Coordinates of N, CA and C in Angstrom, one line a residue:
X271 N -13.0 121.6 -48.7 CA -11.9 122.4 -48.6 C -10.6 121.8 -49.2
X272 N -10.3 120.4 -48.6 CA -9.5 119.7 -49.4 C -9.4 119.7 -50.9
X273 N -10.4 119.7 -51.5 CA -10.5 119.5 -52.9 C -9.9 120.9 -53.5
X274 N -10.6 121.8 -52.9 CA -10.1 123.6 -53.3 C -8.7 123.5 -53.6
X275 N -8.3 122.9 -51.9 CA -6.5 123.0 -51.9 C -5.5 121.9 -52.7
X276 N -6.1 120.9 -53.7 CA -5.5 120.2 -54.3 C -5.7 120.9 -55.6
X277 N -7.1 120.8 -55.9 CA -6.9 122.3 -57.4 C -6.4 123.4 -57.7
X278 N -6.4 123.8 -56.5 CA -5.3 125.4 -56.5 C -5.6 126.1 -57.5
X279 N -7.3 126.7 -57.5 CA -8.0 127.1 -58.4 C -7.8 128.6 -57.8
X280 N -7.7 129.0 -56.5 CA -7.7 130.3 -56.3 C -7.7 130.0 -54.8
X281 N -8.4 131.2 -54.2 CA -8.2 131.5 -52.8 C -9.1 130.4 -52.5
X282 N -8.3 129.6 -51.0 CA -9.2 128.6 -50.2 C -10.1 129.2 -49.1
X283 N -11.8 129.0 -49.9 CA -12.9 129.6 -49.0 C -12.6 131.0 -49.5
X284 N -12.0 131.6 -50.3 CA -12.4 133.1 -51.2 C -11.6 133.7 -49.9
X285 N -10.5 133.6 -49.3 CA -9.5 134.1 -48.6 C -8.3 135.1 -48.8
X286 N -8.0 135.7 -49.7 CA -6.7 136.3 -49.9 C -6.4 135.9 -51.1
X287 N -5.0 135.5 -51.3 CA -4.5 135.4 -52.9 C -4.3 133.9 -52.8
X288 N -4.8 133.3 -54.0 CA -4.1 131.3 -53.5 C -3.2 131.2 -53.5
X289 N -2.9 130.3 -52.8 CA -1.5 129.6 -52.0 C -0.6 129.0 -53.7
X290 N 0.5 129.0 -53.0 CA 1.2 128.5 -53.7 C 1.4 126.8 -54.0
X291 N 1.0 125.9 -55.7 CA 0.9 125.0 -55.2 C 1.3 123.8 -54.7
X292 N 2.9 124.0 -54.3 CA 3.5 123.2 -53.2 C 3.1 122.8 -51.9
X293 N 3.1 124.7 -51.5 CA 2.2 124.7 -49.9 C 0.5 124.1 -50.2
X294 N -0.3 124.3 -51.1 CA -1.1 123.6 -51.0 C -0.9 121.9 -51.1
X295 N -0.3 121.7 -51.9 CA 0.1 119.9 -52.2 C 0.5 119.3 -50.6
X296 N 0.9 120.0 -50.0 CA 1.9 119.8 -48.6 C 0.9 119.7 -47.9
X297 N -0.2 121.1 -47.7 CA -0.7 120.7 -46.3 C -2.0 119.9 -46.7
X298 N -2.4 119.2 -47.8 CA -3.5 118.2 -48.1 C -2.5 116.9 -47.6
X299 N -1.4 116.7 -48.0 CA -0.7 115.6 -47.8 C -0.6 115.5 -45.9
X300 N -0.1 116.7 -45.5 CA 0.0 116.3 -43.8 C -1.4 116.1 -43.3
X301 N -2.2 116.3 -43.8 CA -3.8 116.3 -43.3 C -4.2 115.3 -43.2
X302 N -4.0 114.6 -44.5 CA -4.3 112.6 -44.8 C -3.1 112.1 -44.0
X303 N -2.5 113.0 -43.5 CA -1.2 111.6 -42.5 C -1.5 111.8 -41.5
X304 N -2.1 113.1 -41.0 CA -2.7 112.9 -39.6 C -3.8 112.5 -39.3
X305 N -4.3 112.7 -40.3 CA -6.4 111.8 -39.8 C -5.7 110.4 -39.9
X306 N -4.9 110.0 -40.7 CA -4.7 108.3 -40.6 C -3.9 108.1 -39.3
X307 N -2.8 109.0 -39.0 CA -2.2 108.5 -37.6 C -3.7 109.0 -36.7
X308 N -4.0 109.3 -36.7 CA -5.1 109.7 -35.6 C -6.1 108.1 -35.4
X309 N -6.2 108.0 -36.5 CA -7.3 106.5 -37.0 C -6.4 105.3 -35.8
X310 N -5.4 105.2 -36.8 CA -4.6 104.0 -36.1 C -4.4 104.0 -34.6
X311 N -4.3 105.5 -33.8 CA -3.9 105.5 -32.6 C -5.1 105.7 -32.1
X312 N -6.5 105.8 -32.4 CA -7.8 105.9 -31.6 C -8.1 104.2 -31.5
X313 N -7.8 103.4 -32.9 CA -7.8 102.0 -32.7 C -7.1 101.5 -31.7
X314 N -5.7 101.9 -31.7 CA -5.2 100.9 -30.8 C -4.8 101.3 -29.2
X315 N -6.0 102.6 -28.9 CA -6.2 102.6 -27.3 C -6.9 101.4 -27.5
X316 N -6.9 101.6 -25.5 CA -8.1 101.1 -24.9 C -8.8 101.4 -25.1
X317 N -9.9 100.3 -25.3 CA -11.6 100.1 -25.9 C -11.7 100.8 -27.1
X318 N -10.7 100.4 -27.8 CA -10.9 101.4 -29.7 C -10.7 102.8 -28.7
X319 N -10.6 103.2 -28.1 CA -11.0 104.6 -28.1 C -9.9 105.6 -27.6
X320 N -9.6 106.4 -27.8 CA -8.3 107.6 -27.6 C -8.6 108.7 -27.3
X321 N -8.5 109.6 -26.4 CA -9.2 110.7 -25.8 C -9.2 111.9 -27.0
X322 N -10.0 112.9 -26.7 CA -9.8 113.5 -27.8 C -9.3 114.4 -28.3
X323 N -9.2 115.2 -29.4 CA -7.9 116.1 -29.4 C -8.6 117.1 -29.8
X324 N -7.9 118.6 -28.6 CA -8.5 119.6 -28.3 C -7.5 120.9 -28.6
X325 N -8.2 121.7 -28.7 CA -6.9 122.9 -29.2 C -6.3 123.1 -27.9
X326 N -5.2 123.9 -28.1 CA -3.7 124.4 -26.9 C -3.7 125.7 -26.8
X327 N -4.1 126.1 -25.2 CA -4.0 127.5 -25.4 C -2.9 128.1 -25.5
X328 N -1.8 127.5 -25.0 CA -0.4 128.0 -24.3 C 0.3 127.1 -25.9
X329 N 1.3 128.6 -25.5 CA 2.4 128.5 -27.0 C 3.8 127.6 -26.4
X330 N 3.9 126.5 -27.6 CA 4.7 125.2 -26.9 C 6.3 125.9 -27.4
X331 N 7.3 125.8 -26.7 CA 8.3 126.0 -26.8 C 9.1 124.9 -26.7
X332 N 10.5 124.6 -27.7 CA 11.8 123.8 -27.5 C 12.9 124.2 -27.5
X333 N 13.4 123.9 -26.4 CA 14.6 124.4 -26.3 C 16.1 123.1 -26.3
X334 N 17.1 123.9 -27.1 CA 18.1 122.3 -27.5 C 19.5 123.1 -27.2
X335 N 20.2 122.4 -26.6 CA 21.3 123.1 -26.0 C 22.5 122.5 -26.6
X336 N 23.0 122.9 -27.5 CA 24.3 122.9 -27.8 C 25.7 122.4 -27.1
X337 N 26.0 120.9 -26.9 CA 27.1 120.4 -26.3 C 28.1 120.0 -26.4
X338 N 28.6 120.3 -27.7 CA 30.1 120.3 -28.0 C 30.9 122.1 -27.9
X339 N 30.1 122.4 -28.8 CA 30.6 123.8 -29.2 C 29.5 125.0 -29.3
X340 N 29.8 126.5 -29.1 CA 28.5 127.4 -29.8 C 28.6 127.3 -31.1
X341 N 27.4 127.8 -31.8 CA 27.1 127.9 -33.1 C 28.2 129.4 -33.2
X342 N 28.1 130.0 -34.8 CA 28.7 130.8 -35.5 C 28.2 131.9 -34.8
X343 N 27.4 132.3 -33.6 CA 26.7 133.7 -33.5 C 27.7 133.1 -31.9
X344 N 27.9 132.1 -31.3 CA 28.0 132.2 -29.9 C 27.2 131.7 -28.9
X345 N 25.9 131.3 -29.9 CA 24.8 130.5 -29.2 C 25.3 129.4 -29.0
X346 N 24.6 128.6 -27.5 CA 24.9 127.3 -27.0 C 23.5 126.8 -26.8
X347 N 22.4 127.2 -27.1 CA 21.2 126.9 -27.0 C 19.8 127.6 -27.6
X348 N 18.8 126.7 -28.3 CA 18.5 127.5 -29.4 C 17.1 127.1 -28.8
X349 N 16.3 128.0 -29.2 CA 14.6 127.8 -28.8 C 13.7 127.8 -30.0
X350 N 12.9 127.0 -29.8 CA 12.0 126.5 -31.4 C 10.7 127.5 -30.2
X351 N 9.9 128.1 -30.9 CA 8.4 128.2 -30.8 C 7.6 127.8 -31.9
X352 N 6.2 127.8 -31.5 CA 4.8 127.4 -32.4 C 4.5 128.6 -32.8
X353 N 3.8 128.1 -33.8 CA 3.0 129.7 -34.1 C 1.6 128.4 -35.0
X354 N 0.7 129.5 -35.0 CA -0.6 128.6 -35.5 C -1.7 127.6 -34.5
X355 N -2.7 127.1 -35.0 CA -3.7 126.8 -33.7 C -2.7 125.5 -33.7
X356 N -2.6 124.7 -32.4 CA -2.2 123.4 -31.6 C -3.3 122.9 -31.0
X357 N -3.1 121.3 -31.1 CA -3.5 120.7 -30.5 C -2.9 119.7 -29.3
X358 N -3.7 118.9 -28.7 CA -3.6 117.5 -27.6 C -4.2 117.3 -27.6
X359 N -3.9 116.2 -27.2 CA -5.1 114.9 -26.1 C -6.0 115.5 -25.1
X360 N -6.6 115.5 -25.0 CA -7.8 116.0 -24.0 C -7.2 115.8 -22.1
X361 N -6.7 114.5 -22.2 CA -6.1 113.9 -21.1 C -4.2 114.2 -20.9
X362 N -3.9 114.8 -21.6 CA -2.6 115.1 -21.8 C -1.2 114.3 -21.5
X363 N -1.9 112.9 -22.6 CA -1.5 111.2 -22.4 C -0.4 111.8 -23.3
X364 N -0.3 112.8 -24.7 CA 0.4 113.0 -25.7 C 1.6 113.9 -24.9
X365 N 2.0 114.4 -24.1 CA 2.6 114.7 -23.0 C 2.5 116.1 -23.5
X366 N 2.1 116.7 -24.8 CA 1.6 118.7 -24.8 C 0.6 118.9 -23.5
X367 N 1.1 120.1 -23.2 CA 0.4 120.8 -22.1 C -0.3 121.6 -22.9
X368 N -1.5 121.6 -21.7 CA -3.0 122.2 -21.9 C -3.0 123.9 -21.4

């Protein structure tokens, strides 16, 4: 599938219309940064090993509160949500809740 999304020959897996190929370039690139951070951080638990990483059922929320001044609307605090599958640590060492 990687290969599909670096060629950007058409739909990945005959899906819809192909991606555009920035968004493709992008999410091949975050893919190889995460299997590598993944590598490095399964290496350097205990015993080589790092618990494993499992999808998130519950939708993760951020919330950042504004302490000088409101923004241009009057907001003093702003909430990020997820959208898309998430993951964690199986053991929930990465501190995302399960």
């Amino acid at each position: 599938m990687l290969d599909e999304m670096r060629q950007n020959r058409g739909p990945v897996r005959g899906r819809g219309a192909p991606s555009h190929p920035a968004l493709s370039a992008w999410t091949v690139e975050v893919f190889e940064r995460y299997v590598a951070a993944r590598g490095t951080e399964q290496r350097a638990a205990p015993g080589g090993r790092a618990p494993p990483t499992e999808p998130v059922r519950l939708s993760w929320m951020a919330r950042t509160e504004r302490r000088e001044v409101l923004d241009a609307r009057g907001a003093g605090q702003y909430e990020h949500t997820t959208w898309g599958r998430k993951y964690a640590s199986a053991d929930g060492s990465d501190g995302a809740p399960f």
